[in-house]
Amino acid sequence: AQTVTQSQPEMSVQEAETVTLSCTYDTSESNYYLFWYKQPPSRQMILVIRQEAYKQQNATENRFSVNFQKAAKSFSLKISDSQLGDTAMYFCAFMKHELTGGGNKLTFGTGTQLKVEL
Amino acid sequence: DAGVIQSPRHEVTEMGQEVTLRCKPISGHDYLFWYRQTMMRGLELLIYFNNNVPIDDSGMPEDRFSAKMPNASFSTLKIQPSEPRDSAVYFCASRMGTTVVGELFFGEGSRLTVL
């Protein structure tokens, strides 16, 4: 079974600064996907960024980027130029590759509450 | 475009009562998921459907929980009888099988409180 660990329950950052959220995972799979989802106060979860394990290049989406360390089973999210709208709960998630029965089953971490302050 | 629509947004009920949560997925999506979120256990997948057929219900906690998807545009999650430990936010999500793997579109959730 896969596990996803987010060891930072809460974090805060000043507007325009950079913040990094940590995530580690445990799996015996070699092919899988990793995700960061954002849950704002409206509660609706939104996909922020996605990484395929077989790709060595770290994914980037505008101000959001990841540091994927496969050997260390680490997948951190960096938010640059933080904005007030980034205030949300951030969830790290794991999914096995569909060819190895991953289907659509996402395993989520417990989340990190990020607060962006003026 | 309308997103995933869930109802009710909030539900307060007494122990022993039947609870029905409803979900309308995004039109054209062929996968539908029910998740439960609690402080203690985080987000857990309860069940998911593909083309209205339940594919994996291994996350359904016990027989008091049941889910149906009678057609492509509607699903229900029923708890009967409800217990205080069922208090949680229940999310419905959908995706199209041909889109980005792992990208689920979530509704705003139904917050259930069982007294």
Coordinates of N, CA and C in Angstrom, one line a residue:
Chain A
A1 N 0.8 -1.2 0.0 CA 0.0 0.0 0.0 C 0.9 1.2 0.0
Q2 N 0.4 2.3 -0.6 CA 1.1 3.5 -0.7 C 0.7 4.4 0.5
T3 N 1.7 5.2 0.9 CA 1.4 6.2 1.9 C 2.0 7.5 1.5
V4 N 1.3 8.6 1.8 CA 1.8 10.0 1.5 C 1.8 10.8 2.8
T5 N 2.9 11.4 3.1 CA 3.1 12.1 4.3 C 3.4 13.6 4.1
Q6 N 2.7 14.4 4.7 CA 2.9 15.8 4.7 C 3.2 16.2 6.2
S7 N 4.4 16.6 6.5 CA 4.8 16.8 7.9 C 4.5 18.2 8.4
Q8 N 4.1 19.1 7.5 CA 3.9 20.5 7.9 C 2.4 20.7 7.9
P9 N 1.7 20.7 9.1 CA 0.3 20.9 9.1 C -0.1 22.4 8.7
E10 N 0.8 23.3 9.0 CA 0.5 24.7 8.7 C 1.8 25.4 8.3
M11 N 1.6 26.4 7.4 CA 2.7 27.2 7.1 C 2.2 28.6 6.7
S12 N 3.0 29.6 6.9 CA 2.6 30.9 6.4 C 3.8 31.6 5.7
V13 N 3.4 32.5 4.8 CA 4.4 33.2 4.0 C 3.9 34.6 3.7
Q14 N 4.9 35.5 3.5 CA 4.5 36.8 3.2 C 4.2 36.9 1.7
E15 N 3.3 37.8 1.4 CA 2.9 38.0 0.0 C 4.2 38.4 -0.8
A16 N 4.3 37.8 -2.0 CA 5.4 38.0 -2.9 C 6.6 37.1 -2.6
E17 N 6.6 36.5 -1.5 CA 7.7 35.6 -1.1 C 7.5 34.2 -1.7
T18 N 8.5 33.4 -1.5 CA 8.5 32.0 -2.0 C 8.4 31.0 -0.8
V19 N 7.6 30.0 -1.0 CA 7.4 29.0 0.0 C 7.5 27.6 -0.6
T20 N 7.9 26.7 0.2 CA 8.1 25.3 -0.2 C 7.3 24.4 0.7
L21 N 6.4 23.6 0.2 CA 5.7 22.6 1.0 C 6.3 21.2 0.7
S22 N 6.4 20.5 1.8 CA 7.1 19.2 1.7 C 6.1 18.0 1.6
C23 N 6.5 17.0 0.9 CA 5.7 15.8 0.8 C 6.7 14.6 0.6
T24 N 6.5 13.6 1.3 CA 7.2 12.3 1.1 C 6.2 11.2 0.9
Y25 N 6.6 10.2 0.2 CA 5.7 9.1 0.0 C 6.5 7.8 0.0
D26 N 5.7 6.7 0.2 CA 6.3 5.4 0.2 C 5.6 4.5 -0.7
T27 N 6.3 3.8 -1.6 CA 5.8 2.9 -2.5 C 6.8 2.0 -3.0
S28 N 6.4 0.8 -3.5 CA 7.3 -0.1 -4.1 C 7.2 -0.1 -5.6
E29 N 6.3 0.8 -6.1 CA 6.0 0.9 -7.5 C 7.2 1.7 -8.2
S30 N 7.4 1.5 -9.5 CA 8.4 2.3 -10.2 C 7.7 3.3 -11.1
N31 N 6.5 3.0 -11.5 CA 5.8 3.9 -12.4 C 4.6 4.4 -11.6
Y32 N 4.5 5.7 -11.5 CA 3.4 6.3 -10.8 C 3.3 7.8 -11.1
Y33 N 2.3 8.4 -10.6 CA 2.1 9.9 -10.8 C 2.0 10.5 -9.4
L34 N 2.5 11.7 -9.3 CA 2.3 12.5 -8.1 C 1.6 13.8 -8.4
F35 N 0.9 14.3 -7.5 CA 0.1 15.5 -7.7 C 0.1 16.4 -6.5
W36 N -0.2 17.7 -6.8 CA -0.5 18.6 -5.7 C -1.9 19.2 -6.1
Y37 N -2.8 19.1 -5.1 CA -4.1 19.7 -5.2 C -4.2 20.8 -4.2
K38 N -5.0 21.8 -4.5 CA -5.3 22.9 -3.7 C -6.7 22.9 -3.3
Q39 N -7.0 23.2 -2.0 CA -8.4 23.3 -1.5 C -8.5 24.6 -0.8
P40 N -9.1 25.6 -1.5 CA -9.4 26.9 -0.9 C -10.5 26.8 0.0
P41 N -10.8 27.9 0.7 CA -11.9 27.9 1.7 C -13.3 27.5 1.0
S42 N -13.4 27.6 -0.2 CA -14.7 27.2 -0.9 C -14.8 25.7 -0.9
R43 N -13.7 25.0 -0.5 CA -13.7 23.5 -0.3 C -13.4 22.8 -1.6
Q44 N -13.6 23.4 -2.8 CA -13.5 22.7 -4.0 C -12.0 22.4 -4.4
M45 N -11.6 21.2 -4.5 CA -10.3 20.8 -4.7 C -9.9 21.1 -6.2
I46 N -8.7 21.6 -6.4 CA -8.3 21.9 -7.8 C -6.9 21.4 -8.0
L47 N -6.7 20.7 -9.1 CA -5.3 20.2 -9.4 C -4.4 21.4 -9.7
V48 N -3.2 21.4 -9.0 CA -2.2 22.5 -9.2 C -1.2 22.0 -10.2
I49 N -0.6 20.8 -10.0 CA 0.5 20.4 -10.8 C 0.6 18.9 -10.7
R50 N 1.2 18.3 -11.7 CA 1.2 16.8 -11.9 C 2.6 16.4 -12.3
Q51 N 3.2 15.3 -11.8 CA 4.5 14.8 -12.2 C 4.4 13.4 -12.5
E52 N 5.0 13.0 -13.6 CA 5.1 11.5 -13.9 C 6.4 11.0 -13.4
A53 N 6.4 9.9 -12.7 CA 7.6 9.4 -12.1 C 8.8 9.1 -13.1
Y54 N 8.4 8.8 -14.3 CA 9.5 8.4 -15.2 C 10.1 9.6 -15.9
K55 N 9.6 10.8 -15.6 CA 10.1 12.0 -16.2 C 11.1 12.6 -15.1
Q56 N 12.3 12.8 -15.5 CA 13.3 13.4 -14.6 C 13.1 14.9 -14.4
Q57 N 12.6 15.5 -15.5 CA 12.4 17.0 -15.4 C 11.3 17.3 -14.5
N58 N 11.5 18.3 -13.6 CA 10.5 18.7 -12.7 C 9.4 19.5 -13.4
A59 N 8.2 19.2 -13.0 CA 7.0 19.9 -13.6 C 7.0 21.4 -13.1
T60 N 6.5 22.2 -14.0 CA 6.3 23.6 -13.7 C 5.0 24.1 -14.3
E61 N 4.3 24.9 -13.5 CA 3.0 25.5 -13.9 C 3.0 26.9 -13.4
N62 N 3.5 27.8 -14.3 CA 3.5 29.3 -13.9 C 4.3 29.5 -12.6
R63 N 3.7 29.9 -11.5 CA 4.4 30.2 -10.3 C 4.6 28.9 -9.4
F64 N 4.1 27.8 -9.9 CA 4.2 26.6 -9.1 C 5.2 25.6 -9.8
S65 N 6.1 25.1 -9.0 CA 7.0 24.1 -9.5 C 7.2 23.1 -8.4
V66 N 7.8 21.9 -8.9 CA 8.0 20.8 -7.9 C 9.5 20.5 -7.9
N67 N 9.9 19.9 -6.8 CA 11.2 19.3 -6.7 C 11.0 17.8 -6.5
F68 N 11.1 17.0 -7.5 CA 10.9 15.6 -7.5 C 12.2 14.9 -7.3
Q69 N 12.3 14.2 -6.2 CA 13.5 13.4 -5.9 C 13.1 11.9 -5.8
K70 N 13.1 11.2 -6.9 CA 12.6 9.8 -6.9 C 13.3 8.9 -5.9
A71 N 14.6 9.0 -5.8 CA 15.3 8.1 -4.9 C 14.9 8.3 -3.5
A72 N 14.7 9.6 -3.2 CA 14.4 10.0 -1.8 C 12.9 9.9 -1.5
K73 N 12.1 9.6 -2.6 CA 10.7 9.6 -2.5 C 10.2 10.9 -1.9
S74 N 10.6 12.0 -2.5 CA 10.2 13.3 -2.0 C 9.7 14.1 -3.2
F75 N 8.6 14.9 -2.8 CA 7.9 15.6 -3.9 C 7.4 17.0 -3.3
S76 N 8.3 18.0 -3.3 CA 7.9 19.2 -2.7 C 7.4 20.2 -3.7
L77 N 6.5 21.1 -3.2 CA 5.9 22.1 -4.1 C 6.5 23.5 -3.7
K78 N 6.9 24.2 -4.7 CA 7.4 25.6 -4.5 C 6.5 26.5 -5.1
I79 N 6.0 27.5 -4.3 CA 5.2 28.6 -4.8 C 6.0 29.9 -4.8
S80 N 6.2 30.4 -6.0 CA 6.9 31.7 -6.1 C 6.0 32.9 -6.1
D81 N 6.5 34.0 -5.7 CA 5.6 35.2 -5.8 C 4.2 34.9 -5.2
S82 N 4.2 34.5 -3.9 CA 3.0 34.1 -3.3 C 1.9 35.2 -3.3
Q83 N 0.7 34.8 -3.6 CA -0.4 35.8 -3.6 C -1.5 35.4 -2.6
L84 N -2.2 36.4 -2.2 CA -3.3 36.1 -1.2 C -4.2 35.0 -1.6
G85 N -4.4 34.9 -2.9 CA -5.3 33.8 -3.4 C -4.7 32.4 -3.3
D86 N -3.4 32.3 -2.9 CA -2.8 31.0 -2.7 C -3.2 30.4 -1.4
T87 N -3.8 31.3 -0.5 CA -4.2 30.7 0.8 C -5.1 29.6 0.6
A88 N -4.8 28.4 1.1 CA -5.5 27.2 0.9 C -4.9 26.1 1.6
M89 N -5.6 25.0 1.6 CA -5.0 23.7 2.1 C -4.4 23.0 0.8
Y90 N -3.2 22.5 1.0 CA -2.5 21.9 -0.2 C -2.3 20.4 0.1
F91 N -2.8 19.6 -0.8 CA -2.7 18.1 -0.6 C -1.7 17.6 -1.6
C92 N -0.8 16.7 -1.2 CA 0.0 15.9 -2.0 C -0.7 14.6 -2.3
A93 N -0.6 14.1 -3.5 CA -1.3 12.8 -3.8 C -0.5 11.9 -4.7
F94 N -0.8 10.6 -4.6 CA 0.0 9.6 -5.3 C -1.0 8.7 -6.0
M95 N -0.6 8.3 -7.2 CA -1.4 7.4 -8.0 C -0.5 6.4 -8.7
K96 N -0.8 5.1 -8.6 CA 0.0 4.2 -9.4 C -0.3 4.3 -10.9
H97 N 0.6 3.9 -11.7 CA 0.4 4.0 -13.1 C -0.8 3.1 -13.5
E98 N -1.6 3.6 -14.5 CA -2.8 2.8 -14.9 C -2.4 1.5 -15.4
L99 N -1.2 1.3 -16.0 CA -0.9 0.0 -16.6 C -0.5 -1.0 -15.5
T100 N -0.3 -0.6 -14.3 CA -0.1 -1.5 -13.2 C -1.3 -1.5 -12.2
G101 N -2.4 -1.2 -12.7 CA -3.6 -1.3 -11.9 C -3.9 0.0 -11.1
G102 N -3.2 1.1 -11.5 CA -3.5 2.3 -10.7 C -4.9 2.8 -10.9
G103 N -5.4 2.6 -12.1 CA -6.7 3.1 -12.4 C -6.9 4.5 -12.0
N104 N -7.8 4.8 -11.2 CA -8.0 6.2 -10.8 C -7.9 6.5 -9.3
K105 N -7.2 5.6 -8.6 CA -7.2 5.7 -7.2 C -6.1 6.6 -6.7
L106 N -6.5 7.8 -6.2 CA -5.5 8.7 -5.6 C -5.4 8.5 -4.1
T107 N -4.2 8.5 -3.6 CA -4.0 8.5 -2.2 C -3.4 9.8 -1.8
F108 N -4.2 10.5 -0.9 CA -3.8 11.8 -0.5 C -3.1 11.9 0.8
G109 N -2.2 12.9 1.0 CA -1.6 13.2 2.3 C -2.7 13.9 3.1
T110 N -2.2 14.3 4.3 CA -3.2 14.9 5.3 C -3.3 16.4 5.1
G111 N -2.4 17.0 4.2 CA -2.6 18.4 3.8 C -1.7 19.3 4.6
T112 N -1.4 20.5 4.0 CA -0.7 21.6 4.7 C -1.5 22.8 4.4
Q113 N -1.9 23.5 5.5 CA -2.6 24.7 5.4 C -1.7 25.9 5.2
L114 N -1.7 26.5 4.1 CA -0.9 27.6 3.8 C -1.7 28.9 3.9
K115 N -1.0 29.9 4.6 CA -1.6 31.2 4.8 C -0.7 32.2 4.2
V116 N -1.2 33.0 3.2 CA -0.4 34.1 2.7 C -0.8 35.4 3.3
E117 N 0.2 36.0 3.9 CA -0.1 37.2 4.7 C 0.5 38.5 4.0
L118 N -0.2 39.6 4.3 CA 0.2 40.9 3.7 C 1.5 41.3 4.4
Chain B
D1 N -19.1 26.7 -18.2 CA -19.6 25.3 -18.0 C -19.8 25.0 -16.5
A2 N -20.8 24.3 -16.2 CA -21.1 23.9 -14.9 C -20.1 22.9 -14.4
G3 N -19.7 23.0 -13.2 CA -18.8 22.0 -12.6 C -19.6 20.9 -12.0
V4 N -18.9 20.1 -11.2 CA -19.6 19.1 -10.4 C -20.5 19.7 -9.4
I5 N -21.8 19.3 -9.4 CA -22.7 19.9 -8.5 C -23.2 18.9 -7.4
Q6 N -23.0 19.3 -6.2 CA -23.4 18.4 -5.1 C -24.5 19.1 -4.3
S7 N -25.4 18.2 -3.7 CA -26.4 18.7 -2.8 C -26.7 17.6 -1.8
P8 N -27.0 18.0 -0.6 CA -27.0 19.4 -0.1 C -25.6 19.9 0.3
R9 N -25.4 21.1 0.5 CA -24.1 21.7 0.8 C -23.9 21.4 2.3
H10 N -24.9 21.4 3.1 CA -24.8 21.1 4.5 C -26.0 20.3 4.9
E11 N -25.7 19.3 5.8 CA -26.8 18.5 6.3 C -26.5 18.2 7.7
V12 N -27.6 18.4 8.5 CA -27.5 18.1 10.0 C -28.6 17.1 10.2
T13 N -28.3 16.0 10.8 CA -29.3 15.0 11.0 C -29.0 14.3 12.4
E14 N -30.0 13.5 12.8 CA -29.8 12.8 14.0 C -29.4 11.3 13.8
M15 N -28.7 10.8 14.7 CA -28.2 9.4 14.6 C -29.4 8.5 14.3
G16 N -29.2 7.6 13.4 CA -30.2 6.7 13.0 C -31.0 7.1 11.8
Q17 N -30.9 8.3 11.4 CA -31.6 8.8 10.2 C -30.9 8.4 8.9
E18 N -31.7 8.3 7.9 CA -31.1 8.0 6.6 C -30.6 9.4 5.9
V19 N -29.5 9.3 5.3 CA -28.9 10.5 4.7 C -28.7 10.1 3.2
T20 N -29.1 11.0 2.3 CA -28.8 10.8 0.9 C -28.1 12.1 0.4
L21 N -26.9 11.8 -0.2 CA -26.1 12.9 -0.8 C -26.2 12.7 -2.3
R22 N -26.2 13.8 -3.0 CA -26.4 13.8 -4.4 C -25.3 14.4 -5.2
C23 N -25.1 13.9 -6.4 CA -24.0 14.5 -7.2 C -24.4 14.4 -8.7
K24 N -24.1 15.6 -9.4 CA -24.3 15.6 -10.8 C -22.9 15.9 -11.4
P25 N -22.3 14.9 -12.1 CA -21.0 15.1 -12.6 C -21.0 16.1 -13.8
I26 N -19.8 16.4 -14.2 CA -19.7 17.3 -15.4 C -20.1 16.4 -16.7
S27 N -20.9 17.1 -17.5 CA -21.4 16.4 -18.7 C -20.3 15.9 -19.5
G28 N -20.4 14.6 -19.9 CA -19.4 14.0 -20.7 C -18.3 13.2 -20.0
H29 N -18.3 13.4 -18.7 CA -17.3 12.7 -17.9 C -17.8 11.3 -17.6
D30 N -16.9 10.3 -17.8 CA -17.3 8.9 -17.6 C -16.8 8.3 -16.3
Y31 N -16.1 9.0 -15.5 CA -15.7 8.5 -14.2 C -16.3 9.4 -13.1
L32 N -16.8 8.7 -12.1 CA -17.4 9.5 -10.9 C -16.8 8.9 -9.7
F33 N -16.4 9.7 -8.7 CA -15.8 9.3 -7.5 C -16.5 9.9 -6.3
W34 N -16.6 9.1 -5.2 CA -17.0 9.7 -4.0 C -15.9 9.6 -3.0
Y35 N -15.5 10.7 -2.4 CA -14.5 10.8 -1.3 C -15.1 11.3 0.0
R36 N -14.5 11.0 1.1 CA -14.8 11.5 2.4 C -13.6 12.1 3.0
Q37 N -13.9 13.3 3.6 CA -12.8 14.0 4.2 C -13.1 14.2 5.7
T38 N -12.2 13.8 6.5 CA -12.3 14.0 8.0 C -10.9 14.5 8.5
M39 N -10.9 15.1 9.6 CA -9.7 15.6 10.2 C -8.8 14.4 10.5
M40 N -9.4 13.4 11.0 CA -8.6 12.2 11.5 C -8.0 11.4 10.3
R41 N -8.7 11.2 9.3 CA -8.3 10.3 8.2 C -8.0 11.0 6.9
G42 N -8.2 12.3 6.9 CA -8.0 13.0 5.6 C -9.0 12.6 4.5
L43 N -8.5 12.6 3.3 CA -9.4 12.3 2.2 C -9.3 10.8 1.8
E44 N -10.4 10.2 1.8 CA -10.4 8.7 1.5 C -11.4 8.5 0.3
L45 N -10.9 7.6 -0.6 CA -11.8 7.3 -1.7 C -12.8 6.2 -1.2
L46 N -14.1 6.4 -1.4 CA -15.1 5.5 -0.9 C -15.4 4.5 -2.1
I47 N -15.7 5.1 -3.2 CA -16.1 4.3 -4.4 C -15.9 5.1 -5.6
Y48 N -15.7 4.3 -6.8 CA -15.8 5.1 -8.0 C -16.5 4.2 -9.1
F49 N -17.1 5.0 -10.0 CA -17.8 4.4 -11.1 C -17.1 4.7 -12.5
N50 N -17.3 3.8 -13.4 CA -16.9 4.1 -14.8 C -18.1 3.7 -15.7
N51 N -18.6 4.7 -16.4 CA -19.8 4.5 -17.2 C -20.9 3.9 -16.4
N52 N -21.1 4.5 -15.3 CA -22.2 4.2 -14.4 C -22.1 2.9 -13.6
V53 N -21.0 2.1 -13.9 CA -20.8 0.8 -13.2 C -19.8 1.0 -12.1
P54 N -20.1 0.5 -10.9 CA -19.1 0.6 -9.8 C -17.9 -0.3 -10.1
I55 N -16.8 0.3 -10.0 CA -15.5 -0.4 -10.3 C -14.8 -0.8 -9.0
D56 N -14.7 0.1 -8.1 CA -14.0 -0.2 -6.8 C -14.8 0.4 -5.7
D57 N -15.3 -0.5 -4.8 CA -16.0 0.0 -3.6 C -15.3 -0.4 -2.4
S58 N -14.0 -0.7 -2.5 CA -13.3 -1.2 -1.3 C -13.1 -0.2 -0.2
G59 N -13.4 1.1 -0.5 CA -13.3 2.1 0.5 C -14.6 2.4 1.2
M60 N -15.6 1.8 0.8 CA -16.9 2.0 1.5 C -16.8 1.3 2.9
P61 N -17.0 2.2 3.9 CA -16.6 1.7 5.3 C -17.4 0.5 5.8
E62 N -18.7 0.4 5.5 CA -19.5 -0.7 6.0 C -20.8 -0.7 5.2
D63 N -21.6 -1.7 5.6 CA -22.9 -1.9 4.8 C -23.9 -0.8 5.0
R64 N -23.7 0.1 5.9 CA -24.6 1.2 6.0 C -24.4 2.2 4.9
F65 N -23.3 2.1 4.2 CA -23.1 3.0 3.1 C -23.4 2.3 1.7
S66 N -24.1 3.0 0.9 CA -24.3 2.5 -0.5 C -24.3 3.6 -1.5
A67 N -23.9 3.3 -2.7 CA -23.8 4.3 -3.7 C -24.4 3.8 -5.0
K68 N -25.1 4.7 -5.7 CA -25.7 4.3 -7.0 C -25.4 5.3 -8.0
M69 N -25.4 4.9 -9.3 CA -25.3 5.8 -10.4 C -26.3 5.3 -11.5
P70 N -27.5 5.7 -11.4 CA -28.5 5.2 -12.3 C -28.4 5.7 -13.7
N71 N -27.7 6.8 -13.9 CA -27.4 7.3 -15.2 C -26.2 8.2 -15.2
A72 N -25.8 8.6 -16.4 CA -24.5 9.3 -16.5 C -24.5 10.7 -15.8
S73 N -25.6 11.2 -15.5 CA -25.7 12.5 -14.9 C -26.1 12.6 -13.5
F74 N -26.1 11.5 -12.8 CA -26.6 11.5 -11.4 C -26.0 10.3 -10.6
S75 N -25.6 10.6 -9.4 CA -25.2 9.6 -8.5 C -25.6 10.0 -7.1
T76 N -25.9 9.0 -6.2 CA -26.2 9.2 -4.8 C -25.3 8.4 -3.9
L77 N -25.1 8.9 -2.8 CA -24.4 8.2 -1.7 C -25.3 8.2 -0.5
K78 N -25.7 7.0 -0.1 CA -26.7 6.9 1.0 C -26.1 6.3 2.2
I79 N -26.4 6.8 3.4 CA -26.0 6.3 4.6 C -27.3 5.9 5.4
Q80 N -27.4 4.7 5.8 CA -28.6 4.2 6.5 C -28.3 3.0 7.4
P81 N -28.4 3.2 8.7 CA -28.6 4.4 9.5 C -27.3 5.2 9.7
S82 N -27.5 6.5 9.9 CA -26.3 7.3 10.1 C -25.9 7.3 11.5
E83 N -24.6 7.5 11.7 CA -24.0 7.5 13.1 C -23.1 8.8 13.2
P84 N -22.9 9.2 14.4 CA -22.0 10.4 14.6 C -20.7 10.3 13.9
R85 N -20.1 9.1 13.9 CA -18.7 9.0 13.3 C -18.8 9.1 11.8
D86 N -20.0 9.3 11.2 CA -20.1 9.5 9.8 C -20.0 11.0 9.4
S87 N -19.9 11.8 10.5 CA -19.8 13.3 10.2 C -18.5 13.5 9.5
A88 N -18.6 14.2 8.4 CA -17.5 14.5 7.5 C -17.9 15.4 6.4
V89 N -17.0 15.7 5.5 CA -17.3 16.4 4.2 C -17.2 15.3 3.2
Y90 N -18.3 15.1 2.4 CA -18.3 14.1 1.3 C -18.2 14.9 0.0
F91 N -17.2 14.4 -0.7 CA -16.9 15.1 -2.0 C -17.3 14.1 -3.2
C92 N -17.8 14.6 -4.2 CA -18.0 13.9 -5.4 C -17.0 14.6 -6.4
A93 N -16.5 13.7 -7.3 CA -15.5 14.2 -8.3 C -15.8 13.4 -9.6
S94 N -15.4 14.0 -10.7 CA -15.6 13.3 -12.0 C -14.4 13.6 -12.9
R95 N -14.3 12.8 -13.9 CA -13.2 13.0 -14.9 C -13.6 12.3 -16.2
M96 N -13.0 12.8 -17.2 CA -13.2 12.1 -18.5 C -12.0 11.2 -18.7
G97 N -12.2 10.0 -19.1 CA -11.2 9.0 -19.2 C -10.0 9.4 -20.1
T98 N -10.3 10.3 -21.0 CA -9.3 10.6 -22.0 C -8.5 11.9 -21.6
T99 N -8.8 12.4 -20.5 CA -8.1 13.7 -20.1 C -6.9 13.3 -19.2
V100 N -6.2 14.3 -18.7 CA -5.0 14.2 -17.9 C -5.2 13.2 -16.8
V101 N -4.4 12.2 -16.7 CA -4.5 11.2 -15.7 C -4.4 11.8 -14.3
G102 N -5.3 11.5 -13.5 CA -5.3 12.0 -12.1 C -5.9 13.3 -11.9
E103 N -6.4 14.0 -13.0 CA -7.0 15.3 -12.8 C -8.5 15.0 -12.6
L104 N -8.9 15.2 -11.4 CA -10.3 15.0 -11.0 C -10.9 16.4 -10.8
F105 N -12.1 16.5 -11.2 CA -12.9 17.8 -11.0 C -13.8 17.6 -9.8
F106 N -13.6 18.3 -8.7 CA -14.3 18.1 -7.5 C -15.5 19.1 -7.4
G107 N -16.5 18.6 -6.7 CA -17.6 19.5 -6.3 C -17.2 20.2 -5.0
E108 N -18.1 21.0 -4.5 CA -17.8 21.8 -3.3 C -18.0 21.0 -2.0
G109 N -18.5 19.8 -2.1 CA -18.6 18.9 -1.0 C -20.0 19.1 -0.3
S110 N -20.3 18.1 0.4 CA -21.5 18.1 1.3 C -21.0 17.9 2.7
R111 N -21.2 18.9 3.6 CA -20.8 18.7 5.0 C -21.9 18.0 5.8
L112 N -21.6 16.9 6.3 CA -22.6 16.1 7.0 C -22.3 16.1 8.5
T113 N -23.3 16.5 9.3 CA -23.1 16.4 10.8 C -24.2 15.5 11.3
V114 N -23.8 14.5 12.0 CA -24.7 13.5 12.6 C -24.7 13.7 14.1
L115 N -25.8 14.1 14.7 CA -25.8 14.4 16.1 C -26.2 13.1 16.9

